[in-house]
Every structure is written in C-alpha cells, then in structure tokens.
Short mmCIF file of C-alpha atoms in Angstrom, two decimals:
data_model
loop_
_atom_site.label_atom_id
_atom_site.label_comp_id
_atom_site.label_asym_id
_atom_site.label_seq_id
_atom_site.Cartn_x
_atom_site.Cartn_y
_atom_site.Cartn_z
CA MET A 1 100.97 46.41 150.09
CA THR A 2 104.43 47.60 149.65
CA PHE A 3 104.42 48.82 146.13
CA ILE A 4 101.50 51.47 147.26
CA MET A 5 103.92 52.99 150.01
CA GLU A 6 107.16 52.95 147.42
CA TYR A 7 104.41 55.35 145.17
CA SER A 8 101.50 57.48 147.21
CA ASP A 9 103.06 60.08 146.33
CA LEU A 10 102.49 59.68 142.58
CA ILE A 11 99.15 58.60 144.01
CA LEU A 12 98.52 61.22 146.11
CA GLU A 13 99.33 63.75 143.60
CA GLY A 14 97.38 62.03 140.98
CA LEU A 15 94.54 62.28 143.40
CA TRP A 16 95.30 66.25 143.74
CA ILE A 17 94.72 66.55 140.22
CA THR A 18 92.19 64.41 139.44
CA VAL A 19 89.86 66.08 142.33
CA SER A 20 90.91 69.72 141.31
CA LEU A 21 89.54 68.96 137.39
CA LEU A 22 86.26 67.53 139.03
CA ILE A 23 85.92 70.53 141.09
CA ILE A 24 87.25 73.12 138.53
CA SER A 25 84.79 71.96 136.15
CA PHE A 26 81.61 71.15 138.34
CA ILE A 27 82.03 74.77 139.41
CA PHE A 28 82.61 76.40 136.23
CA GLY A 29 80.84 73.46 134.07
CA PHE A 30 77.52 74.24 136.35
CA ILE A 31 77.58 78.44 136.12
CA LEU A 32 77.15 77.62 131.91
CA SER A 33 74.96 75.27 132.04
CA ILE A 34 72.83 77.54 133.40
CA PHE A 35 73.15 80.19 130.68
CA VAL A 36 72.79 77.09 128.43
CA ALA A 37 69.42 75.86 129.64
CA LEU A 38 68.25 79.33 129.60
CA SER A 39 69.36 80.19 125.86
CA ARG A 40 67.74 76.61 125.20
CA LEU A 41 64.38 77.45 126.24
CA SER A 42 64.23 81.05 125.36
CA HIS A 43 61.51 82.72 122.80
CA TYR A 44 64.49 84.05 120.41
CA LYS A 45 64.98 81.75 117.89
CA ILE A 46 68.28 83.55 117.66
CA ILE A 47 69.23 82.30 121.23
CA ALA A 48 67.36 78.95 121.49
CA LEU A 49 69.62 77.60 117.98
CA PRO A 50 73.15 78.64 119.06
CA ALA A 51 72.83 76.42 122.08
CA PHE A 52 70.80 73.94 120.46
CA ILE A 53 73.67 73.08 118.07
CA PHE A 54 75.68 73.45 120.73
CA THR A 55 74.71 71.01 122.72
CA SER A 56 74.12 68.38 120.00
CA VAL A 57 77.39 68.60 118.72
CA ILE A 58 79.33 68.32 122.29
CA ARG A 59 77.10 65.65 123.54
CA GLY A 60 77.64 63.82 119.75
CA THR A 61 81.19 63.38 119.37
CA PRO A 62 83.53 61.35 121.72
CA LEU A 63 84.82 63.71 124.85
CA LEU A 64 88.22 62.37 123.53
CA VAL A 65 87.99 63.83 120.99
CA GLN A 66 87.54 67.17 121.88
CA ILE A 67 90.18 67.22 123.88
CA TYR A 68 92.32 65.92 120.85
CA ILE A 69 91.01 69.40 119.13
CA TYR A 70 91.92 71.75 122.04
CA TYR A 71 95.27 70.22 123.09
CA TYR A 72 96.24 68.90 119.75
CA GLY A 73 93.99 70.81 116.82
CA LEU A 74 94.13 74.71 118.85
CA GLY A 75 97.75 74.29 120.47
CA GLU A 76 99.57 73.72 117.52
CA VAL A 77 97.68 77.14 116.08
CA PHE A 78 98.33 79.10 119.21
CA ALA A 79 102.26 78.22 118.67
CA LYS A 80 102.51 79.77 115.76
CA MET A 81 100.66 82.63 116.74
CA PRO A 82 104.04 84.89 116.67
CA GLY A 83 104.19 86.57 120.00
CA ILE A 84 102.21 84.06 122.42
CA ARG A 85 105.47 82.02 123.04
CA SER A 86 106.87 85.10 124.62
CA SER A 87 103.12 86.30 126.35
CA PHE A 88 102.50 85.55 129.72
CA LEU A 89 99.45 83.83 128.98
CA TRP A 90 101.74 80.74 127.42
CA PRO A 91 102.67 78.49 130.03
CA TYR A 92 98.53 77.83 130.52
CA LEU A 93 98.69 77.03 126.77
CA ARG A 94 101.84 75.20 126.81
CA ASP A 95 99.74 73.11 130.05
CA GLY A 96 97.82 70.04 128.69
CA TYR A 97 95.92 70.39 132.15
CA TRP A 98 93.78 73.51 130.63
CA TYR A 99 92.83 72.43 127.80
CA VAL A 100 91.56 69.54 129.94
CA ALA A 101 89.80 71.06 131.78
CA PHE A 102 88.80 73.53 129.22
CA ALA A 103 86.83 70.42 127.09
CA LEU A 104 85.18 69.17 130.63
CA ILE A 105 84.05 72.32 131.58
CA VAL A 106 82.47 72.82 127.55
CA SER A 107 80.94 68.54 128.19
CA THR A 108 79.09 70.11 131.40
CA ALA A 109 77.76 72.82 129.92
CA ALA A 110 76.24 71.01 127.22
CA TYR A 111 75.47 67.51 129.24
CA TRP A 112 73.94 69.42 132.45
CA GLY A 113 72.16 72.41 130.23
CA GLU A 114 70.06 69.65 129.17
CA VAL A 115 69.48 68.15 132.53
CA ILE A 116 68.72 71.74 134.48
CA ARG A 117 66.33 72.77 130.90
CA GLY A 118 64.25 69.96 131.89
CA GLY A 119 64.42 70.77 135.76
CA LEU A 120 63.49 74.24 135.15
CA LEU A 121 60.41 72.74 132.56
CA ALA A 122 59.32 70.63 135.91
CA VAL A 123 58.95 73.30 138.54
CA PRO A 124 55.55 73.39 139.15
CA LYS A 125 53.67 76.27 137.17
CA GLY A 126 51.44 76.96 140.53
CA GLU A 127 54.58 78.44 141.94
CA ILE A 128 55.98 80.24 139.26
CA GLU A 129 52.78 81.95 138.98
CA ALA A 130 52.58 82.81 143.14
CA ALA A 131 55.82 84.07 142.61
CA ARG A 132 54.52 86.50 140.08
CA ALA A 133 51.59 87.43 141.77
CA PHE A 134 54.01 88.82 144.64
CA GLY A 135 55.00 91.01 141.87
CA MET A 136 59.03 89.37 141.53
CA SER A 137 60.37 90.33 138.32
CA ALA A 138 61.13 87.51 136.22
CA PHE A 139 64.99 87.98 136.99
CA LYS A 140 64.14 87.39 140.71
CA ILE A 141 61.54 84.55 139.83
CA LEU A 142 64.34 83.19 138.04
CA ILE A 143 67.20 83.20 141.07
CA ARG A 144 64.79 82.78 144.09
CA VAL A 145 62.36 80.30 142.92
CA ARG A 146 63.14 78.46 139.48
CA LEU A 147 66.89 77.71 139.65
CA PRO A 148 66.84 76.82 143.28
CA ARG A 149 63.89 74.54 142.94
CA ALA A 150 64.95 73.32 139.36
CA ILE A 151 68.18 71.86 141.05
CA TYR A 152 66.11 70.34 144.41
CA ILE A 153 64.65 68.48 142.02
CA LEU A 154 67.75 67.64 139.76
CA THR A 155 69.44 66.78 142.71
CA PRO A 156 69.91 62.52 142.39
CA THR A 157 70.60 63.27 138.44
CA LEU A 158 73.03 65.49 139.27
CA ALA A 159 74.84 62.94 141.80
CA GLY A 160 74.98 60.80 138.73
CA GLU A 161 76.43 63.51 136.25
CA THR A 162 78.90 64.46 138.65
CA ILE A 163 79.95 60.71 138.59
CA LEU A 164 79.72 60.65 135.07
CA LEU A 165 82.14 63.66 135.07
CA LEU A 166 84.96 62.47 137.73
CA LYS A 167 84.62 59.26 135.03
CA SER A 168 85.76 61.95 132.43
CA THR A 169 88.48 63.53 134.23
CA ALA A 170 90.72 60.15 133.64
CA LEU A 171 91.16 61.54 129.75
CA ALA A 172 93.83 63.75 131.37
CA SER A 173 96.00 60.99 131.44
CA THR A 174 96.06 60.86 126.79
CA ILE A 175 97.95 63.87 127.09
CA ALA A 176 100.30 62.46 129.03
CA ILE A 177 99.13 64.48 132.45
CA MET A 178 99.17 62.95 135.45
CA ASP A 179 95.86 62.56 136.96
CA LEU A 180 94.57 59.09 138.92
CA LEU A 181 94.86 57.61 136.03
CA GLY A 182 98.20 58.81 134.35
CA ALA A 183 100.01 57.54 138.16
CA ALA A 184 98.76 54.14 137.49
CA GLN A 185 100.19 54.43 134.04
CA ARG A 186 103.35 55.52 135.11
CA PHE A 187 103.94 53.44 137.88
CA ARG A 188 102.72 50.48 135.60
CA SER A 189 105.63 50.64 132.94
CA ILE A 190 107.95 51.34 136.03
CA THR A 191 106.75 48.15 137.94
CA LEU A 192 105.35 45.89 134.39
CA GLU A 193 102.81 45.51 136.84
CA VAL A 194 99.26 45.14 135.35
CA TYR A 195 96.62 44.84 137.78
CA GLN A 196 97.74 45.79 140.61
CA PRO A 197 98.20 50.27 139.73
CA LEU A 198 95.23 49.84 138.00
CA LEU A 199 93.30 48.04 140.74
CA THR A 200 94.42 50.12 143.31
CA VAL A 201 93.57 53.51 141.38
CA ALA A 202 89.94 51.81 140.53
CA ALA A 203 89.80 51.17 143.72
CA ILE A 204 90.12 55.26 144.52
CA TYR A 205 87.57 56.30 142.17
CA LEU A 206 84.93 54.34 143.99
CA LEU A 207 85.72 55.40 146.92
CA ILE A 208 85.69 58.97 145.70
CA THR A 209 81.61 58.03 143.82
CA LEU A 210 80.73 56.80 146.90
CA LEU A 211 82.27 60.00 148.40
CA ILE A 212 80.28 62.07 145.94
CA GLU A 213 76.77 59.83 146.78
CA HIS A 214 77.14 60.57 150.17
CA LEU A 215 77.02 64.44 149.94
CA PHE A 216 74.65 64.15 147.24
CA LYS A 217 72.21 62.26 149.96
CA ARG A 218 73.27 64.89 152.51
CA VAL A 219 72.36 67.92 149.97
CA GLU A 220 68.83 66.15 149.52
CA ASN A 221 68.03 65.51 152.93
CA ARG A 222 68.59 69.25 153.95
CA ILE A 223 65.64 69.88 151.34
CA PRO A 224 61.85 69.60 153.33
CA THR A 225 60.21 67.28 151.13
CA ARG A 226 56.43 65.93 152.06
CA GLY A 227 55.58 62.73 153.76
CA MET B 1 93.58 75.96 105.28
CA HIS B 2 91.53 75.39 102.07
CA GLU B 3 95.09 74.34 100.29
CA SER B 4 95.36 71.11 102.89
CA LEU B 5 91.29 70.18 102.86
CA TYR B 6 92.92 67.61 99.75
CA LEU B 7 94.68 65.51 102.37
CA LEU B 8 91.04 64.29 102.99
CA GLY B 9 90.43 63.79 99.86
CA PHE B 10 91.10 60.35 97.80
CA SER B 11 93.99 61.55 95.92
CA GLU B 12 97.56 60.38 96.08
CA ASN B 13 98.29 61.91 99.69
CA GLY B 14 94.62 61.70 100.44
CA TRP B 15 93.84 60.46 103.93
CA GLY B 16 89.78 59.60 102.98
CA PRO B 17 90.56 55.81 102.27
CA ALA B 18 92.37 55.28 105.25
CA LEU B 19 89.68 57.50 107.77
CA LEU B 20 86.78 55.39 106.00
CA LYS B 21 88.59 52.17 106.85
CA GLY B 22 88.92 53.36 110.75
CA THR B 23 84.99 54.90 110.21
CA TRP B 24 83.99 51.19 109.43
CA ILE B 25 86.73 50.04 112.11
CA THR B 26 84.58 52.20 114.62
CA LEU B 27 80.82 51.09 113.53
CA GLN B 28 82.60 47.32 113.92
CA ILE B 29 83.74 47.83 116.94
CA SER B 30 80.84 49.68 117.92
CA PHE B 31 77.93 47.32 116.62
CA GLY B 32 80.08 44.30 117.73
CA GLY B 33 80.66 45.86 121.42
CA PHE B 34 76.59 46.88 121.82
CA LEU B 35 75.49 43.09 120.76
CA THR B 36 78.11 41.80 123.14
CA GLY B 37 77.09 44.10 125.82
CA LEU B 38 73.39 43.18 124.96
CA LEU B 39 74.19 39.66 125.94
CA ILE B 40 76.46 40.65 128.91
CA GLY B 41 73.56 42.77 130.09
CA LEU B 42 70.90 40.11 130.17
CA ILE B 43 72.90 37.77 131.93
CA THR B 44 73.61 39.80 134.75
CA ALA B 45 69.72 41.50 134.79
CA SER B 46 68.76 38.12 135.08
CA ALA B 47 71.18 37.54 137.65
CA LYS B 48 70.47 40.23 139.70
CA LEU B 49 66.36 39.02 139.32
CA CYS B 50 67.47 35.06 140.36
CA ARG B 51 66.93 34.05 143.57
CA PHE B 52 70.12 32.83 144.97
CA LYS B 53 72.19 35.68 147.04
CA SER B 54 75.75 34.77 145.47
CA LEU B 55 74.75 35.63 141.82
CA GLN B 56 73.04 38.38 142.59
CA MET B 57 76.27 39.35 144.71
CA ILE B 58 78.41 39.32 141.95
CA ALA B 59 76.11 41.00 139.53
CA ASN B 60 75.61 43.78 141.13
CA GLY B 61 79.15 44.02 142.48
CA TYR B 62 80.20 43.75 138.49
CA SER B 63 77.81 47.08 137.30
CA THR B 64 78.42 49.27 140.57
CA LEU B 65 82.23 48.52 139.42
CA CYS B 66 81.81 49.29 135.82
CA ARG B 67 79.96 52.27 136.49
CA ALA B 68 81.88 53.95 139.64
CA VAL B 69 85.36 53.84 137.29
CA PRO B 70 86.47 55.30 134.57
CA GLU B 71 85.57 53.46 130.96
CA LEU B 72 89.33 54.18 130.11
CA LEU B 73 90.71 52.71 133.18
CA LEU B 74 88.65 49.73 132.83
CA ILE B 75 89.39 49.50 128.73
CA ILE B 76 93.16 49.37 129.85
CA LEU B 77 92.52 47.07 132.51
CA PHE B 78 90.56 44.49 130.33
CA PHE B 79 93.18 44.58 127.48
CA TYR B 80 96.15 44.63 129.39
CA GLY B 81 94.78 42.37 131.88
CA GLY B 82 93.15 40.32 129.78
CA SER B 83 95.97 39.65 126.79
CA SER B 84 97.94 39.20 129.88
CA LEU B 85 95.59 36.72 131.32
CA ILE B 86 94.96 34.97 127.07
CA ASN B 87 98.93 34.61 127.09
CA ALA B 88 99.14 33.41 130.81
CA VAL B 89 96.22 30.48 129.77
CA ALA B 90 98.12 29.86 126.33
CA GLN B 91 101.42 28.92 128.01
CA ARG B 92 99.77 27.29 130.33
CA ILE B 93 98.28 24.79 127.60
CA GLY B 94 101.83 25.09 125.72
CA PHE B 95 101.25 27.74 123.21
CA GLU B 96 103.82 30.44 121.97
CA ASP B 97 103.04 33.58 123.31
CA PHE B 98 99.84 34.72 121.92
CA ASN B 99 99.07 37.77 119.99
CA VAL B 100 95.82 38.96 120.86
CA ALA B 101 94.32 40.68 117.83
CA GLY B 102 92.93 44.18 118.51
CA LEU B 103 89.78 44.16 117.73
CA PRO B 104 87.46 41.11 119.22
CA VAL B 105 89.24 42.09 121.73
CA ALA B 106 88.20 45.64 121.57
CA ILE B 107 84.93 44.31 121.47
CA LEU B 108 84.67 42.28 124.13
CA VAL B 109 86.49 45.14 126.38
CA LEU B 110 83.89 47.21 125.50
CA GLY B 111 80.76 45.14 125.50
CA LEU B 112 82.03 44.20 129.55
CA VAL B 113 81.46 48.01 130.18
CA GLN B 114 78.39 48.26 128.28
CA GLY B 115 77.13 45.13 129.44
CA ALA B 116 77.00 47.18 133.34
CA TYR B 117 74.69 49.58 131.86
CA ALA B 118 72.33 46.90 129.90
CA SER B 119 72.07 45.00 132.95
CA GLU B 120 70.54 48.18 134.65
CA ILE B 121 68.35 49.32 132.00
CA PHE B 122 67.34 45.61 131.91
CA ARG B 123 66.41 45.32 134.96
CA GLY B 124 64.43 48.26 135.07
CA ALA B 125 62.76 46.98 132.02
CA ILE B 126 62.08 43.58 133.23
CA GLN B 127 60.50 45.03 136.24
CA SER B 128 57.69 47.46 134.73
CA VAL B 129 56.28 44.21 133.43
CA HIS B 130 53.15 44.08 135.20
CA PRO B 131 52.88 40.83 137.33
CA GLY B 132 49.74 40.75 136.78
CA GLN B 133 50.19 39.49 133.48
CA ILE B 134 53.14 37.05 133.89
CA GLU B 135 50.53 35.40 136.52
CA ALA B 136 47.77 35.22 133.56
CA ALA B 137 50.89 33.13 131.31
CA GLN B 138 51.09 31.47 133.96
CA ALA B 139 47.72 30.19 134.56
CA TYR B 140 47.78 29.83 131.05
CA GLY B 141 50.03 26.78 131.77
CA LEU B 142 52.78 28.59 129.21
CA SER B 143 56.95 27.63 130.40
CA GLN B 144 59.47 29.66 131.67
CA LYS B 145 60.91 29.63 128.76
CA LYS B 146 57.82 30.44 127.01
CA ILE B 147 56.33 33.04 129.21
CA PHE B 148 59.53 34.74 128.78
CA PHE B 149 59.70 35.25 124.68
CA ARG B 150 56.18 35.52 124.60
CA ILE B 151 55.25 38.10 127.71
CA THR B 152 58.41 39.85 128.91
CA LEU B 153 60.37 39.99 126.10
CA PRO B 154 57.90 42.31 123.92
CA ILE B 155 56.34 43.99 127.24
CA MET B 156 60.21 45.19 128.07
CA ALA B 157 61.73 45.44 125.13
CA PRO B 158 59.75 49.23 124.15
CA ASN B 159 60.67 50.42 127.79
CA ALA B 160 64.22 49.24 127.23
CA LEU B 161 64.85 50.61 123.33
CA ALA B 162 64.75 54.55 124.89
CA GLY B 163 67.49 53.41 127.60
CA LEU B 164 69.39 50.87 125.11
CA SER B 165 69.62 53.77 121.96
CA ASN B 166 71.34 56.46 124.57
CA LEU B 167 73.53 53.24 125.28
CA TRP B 168 74.36 52.88 121.40
CA VAL B 169 75.20 56.65 121.24
CA TYR B 170 77.50 56.19 124.36
CA ILE B 171 79.83 52.98 122.67
CA ILE B 172 79.87 55.33 119.59
CA LYS B 173 82.14 57.74 121.49
CA ASP B 174 83.42 55.44 123.88
CA SER B 175 85.11 53.77 120.74
CA ALA B 176 87.11 56.67 120.25
CA LEU B 177 88.78 55.70 123.52
CA ILE B 178 89.82 52.20 121.60
CA SER B 179 92.07 54.27 120.13
CA VAL B 180 94.90 54.98 123.28
CA VAL B 181 95.61 51.67 123.30
CA GLY B 182 96.14 50.89 119.70
CA THR B 183 93.47 49.51 117.31
CA SER B 184 93.37 51.20 114.23
CA GLU B 185 89.78 52.81 114.45
CA LEU B 186 88.46 56.39 113.54
CA LEU B 187 90.52 57.80 116.19
CA HIS B 188 93.90 56.33 116.05
CA ILE B 189 94.02 57.20 111.99
CA ALA B 190 93.04 60.46 112.40
CA LYS B 191 95.91 60.99 115.16
CA GLN B 192 98.18 58.79 112.81
CA ALA B 193 97.84 61.74 109.88
CA GLY B 194 97.69 64.57 111.86
CA GLY B 195 101.26 63.21 113.34
CA SER B 196 102.57 63.09 109.43
CA THR B 197 100.82 65.67 108.15
CA LYS B 198 101.03 68.60 111.27
CA GLU B 199 97.49 69.18 110.60
CA TYR B 200 95.95 67.86 113.98
CA LEU B 201 92.81 70.62 114.01
CA LEU B 202 91.66 69.22 110.41
CA PHE B 203 91.82 65.58 110.93
CA PHE B 204 90.28 65.79 114.56
CA GLY B 205 87.69 68.58 112.82
CA ALA B 206 87.32 65.42 109.82
CA ALA B 207 87.15 62.67 112.62
CA ALA B 208 84.58 64.60 114.95
CA VAL B 209 82.44 65.36 111.67
CA ILE B 210 82.08 62.16 111.43
CA TYR B 211 80.71 60.94 114.50
CA TYR B 212 78.39 63.67 114.61
CA LEU B 213 77.47 62.28 111.59
CA ILE B 214 77.08 58.53 112.84
CA THR B 215 75.40 59.58 116.15
CA LEU B 216 72.96 61.92 114.46
CA ILE B 217 71.58 59.12 111.53
CA SER B 218 71.69 56.14 114.33
CA SER B 219 69.91 58.50 116.85
CA TYR B 220 67.30 58.79 113.29
CA PHE B 221 66.75 55.63 113.22
CA LEU B 222 66.38 54.22 116.76
CA ARG B 223 63.43 56.83 116.90
CA ILE B 224 61.86 55.54 113.96
CA LEU B 225 62.07 51.95 115.34
CA GLU B 226 61.00 53.40 119.43
CA THR B 227 57.60 54.62 117.55
CA TYR B 228 57.14 51.20 116.09
CA LEU B 229 57.79 49.27 118.93
CA ARG B 230 55.03 51.23 120.76
CA ARG B 231 52.96 51.03 118.54
CA TRP B 232 50.66 48.96 120.43
CA GLN B 233 51.13 50.74 123.42
CA PRO B 234 48.64 53.14 124.78
CA LYS B 235 48.26 57.01 124.13
CA HIS B 236 49.11 59.07 127.25
#
C-alpha cells in the first residue's frame, strides 16, 4: 500500500480535476440540454432542424475525435490568429482543460437534450391542461410544471447519464491532462507497474459512481410518489 | 483550406489510401469486438441467471466493474495488463518475448468492455420471455438446448436488438479509443496525418465525417433488421 502514500498528491490532484470537469460539464451541459430539447420540440422547422442536426452529429461521432478537433484543430487556428497570444484569453486557449470541458458540455447537451425531450413528452397532458386552466403563461407552465415534472420522471435515467459523463471525463488524459486516469498513467510510467495504479484509480471511479447513484437515490426519495 | 483538400485525395501526397485503410481497420475492430462482446455477453447473462451463487457473483462483479470504470482505463488496463500477462505466460513456458499484435488485442479488449453491457441487455431480453412459453415447450418434452434455440432465442431477439443496435453504435465510437494504445485505426491515421501536415482540423474533420457516415448507414440497416425481426409480433 506504500505506493498510494507516495503518489497520493498526484492522485488527489487528479481526483480534483476529474470531479471539477464532471461538475462543470454537468451544470452547463444540463442547462444547454434544456434549450436543445425545447428546440427539438419546436413547431418551427427552422429551430427544430438545426437542433436535430446538432444532436445527430455529436452523438454520431466519437467524443475523442471531437476533443481532438477542438484541441488540435481549433487550437491550431487560434494559435495562428494575430494578437491572440497576447490577449487575456490565451491562458485559457492554451490549456487543454478548457477544450475538454467544452467538448464535455457540448456532448452532454446533445445526449441529455434527447433524454429531456423524452421526459417533456412524458409529462401527463392533464397536468399541463390544469396549469393552463389556472391561466399560467406558456413560460410559467414550462418552468413550474413541465420541466420539474420531466426531470422527476428522468431522475433514474439522469443518474445513468451522469455516470457515463464521469467516464467520459477520463478522455482528458489523452491530451496530457492529469485527471485521475492521467495520474494513473503518470505513475504507471514512473513505477513501471501496470496493475497497481490503474486498479487503484479504477476503484476510485467505482466509488464516485456509487456516490453518484446514492445522491440520485436521495433526490428520487424526496419526490413524493403514489404507493 | 481548399488547396489543402488534395491532402485527402489519392494523389502522390494524398492521405486518402491511408485513411481508407484506417477505416477498414476501424470496421474490423468494431465488428470483431461486437461479436466477441455478444459471446461474452451471452455467457455472462447465462451466468447471471444460473443457479450457482458464485457464478452469479463473478458475472455481476465483472459487469458492474466494466460499467462503472471508464472505457479508456479498461482499454489501457486490458491492453498493457493483458499483453504483459501473455508475455509472462510465454516466458514461463519458454518462449521469447511475445509481440502481442494490435488487432486481436484491440478486438478482445473492446469485446470485454462490450460484454458487460451486452450481458445486461441479454438478461433483460431473456427475462422478458414469458415463463408460460418455456413451460409449454417443456410440456412438449423439448430438451433444454432446443428450448433455448427454438423458443427463447427467437422471442428475445427482437427485444434485445434495440439495445444491441445501440451497442454497435457505441463500439464504433469506442474503437476510436484504441488509437490511444497505438493500433493504426482511423483516428490513429488521422492523428499521424495531422501531425505530419499540421492540418489537424482537416484530418480530424475528415475522420469525424467518416465515423458519422458509418453510424448513419448502420443505424439505417439496423432499423430495417429490427422491423424484420418484429414482423410477427402483435402490433400495439
């Protein structure tokens, strides 16, 4: 067990990067995905079609390719832009972390957009009619009835999706970011051990997964259900 | 940009042939991994549904681990762990260091990851077969094997197919992760091309288009297949 002590700083730092990526992409991806879902459900083709194309393309291509397109592709374009290296944006544009965060937010928006669209369609018609009978505006109905109801219906699905998101954060290590997997890779190359670092980090991922499931269960239990 | 497009072509400096070859390897890895995953999934699902507690526990542990741990970590673990294991065994029985070839290892690794998901799909699909239908077959005196091939399999197939089509699309995308351990599939080639021409956007864009086309075309055919398998099911 001594090796864990020796590399605990590396692992803790990796844990922080993994968790922060998870939280950032969870929050912003979730907000964006509501817009994607609403656009997909729009009666106007001009709004619904771009959202459909967005979801289809993002879900139809590997996340790793998307990360490479942003990091190497756009990174190269940014680097060639005049004046950008001296601007305040450069520290962010140089750092791979923000490219991965961006990629995760965009992909979360696409995957969850579809999930939330399904949830919005699953809200019982009677509840929306009741809200309308109370004279609520379409916007109020959305905020007070449709969205909360859809999210309640979806809590088990969202738990699964959050775990998939956690696993996607590991792709950060492919562009040399020291997230959990990156830390494992680093100390694999220092110690030339294969199993120990990777299995240690696998156990941490497993623990975070259990924690996510537990948190979602608590949210689910707070929601009153019949029976 | 447009003058660099010739880099994608088949002329002297074009990367077209290399990209096509990478696509072919991606398809091989995906297809091989998918079939391996189906096999592992079927075995794991039967272990989950069998009478023996220890087999159930092993099967559940494997699928929980594979579904909670990032695919990339599993790929690295199975790839390096697997190849050093094979080397250790090879040395023990007196062989020289064994160069583990990329393609079969990639297929096995993706198959192991997919097997965990496939086992859950099969378990659900097998449980969706009404027990009365199995009992009826037993009453006719069909053997266990015959019951599986003539009753369980055809009834569960359309139910499993929807989940399996998702898995097929996942494995195409997961195959891109294999580039990290250095098998020259599509993304690996695109990265090499981008590195040597400094046209990253062009080559990763091209790779994205190819992956997208593969997923689009296969989803189309899988939809047709599912309709076909469901043709005798009662319409709701």
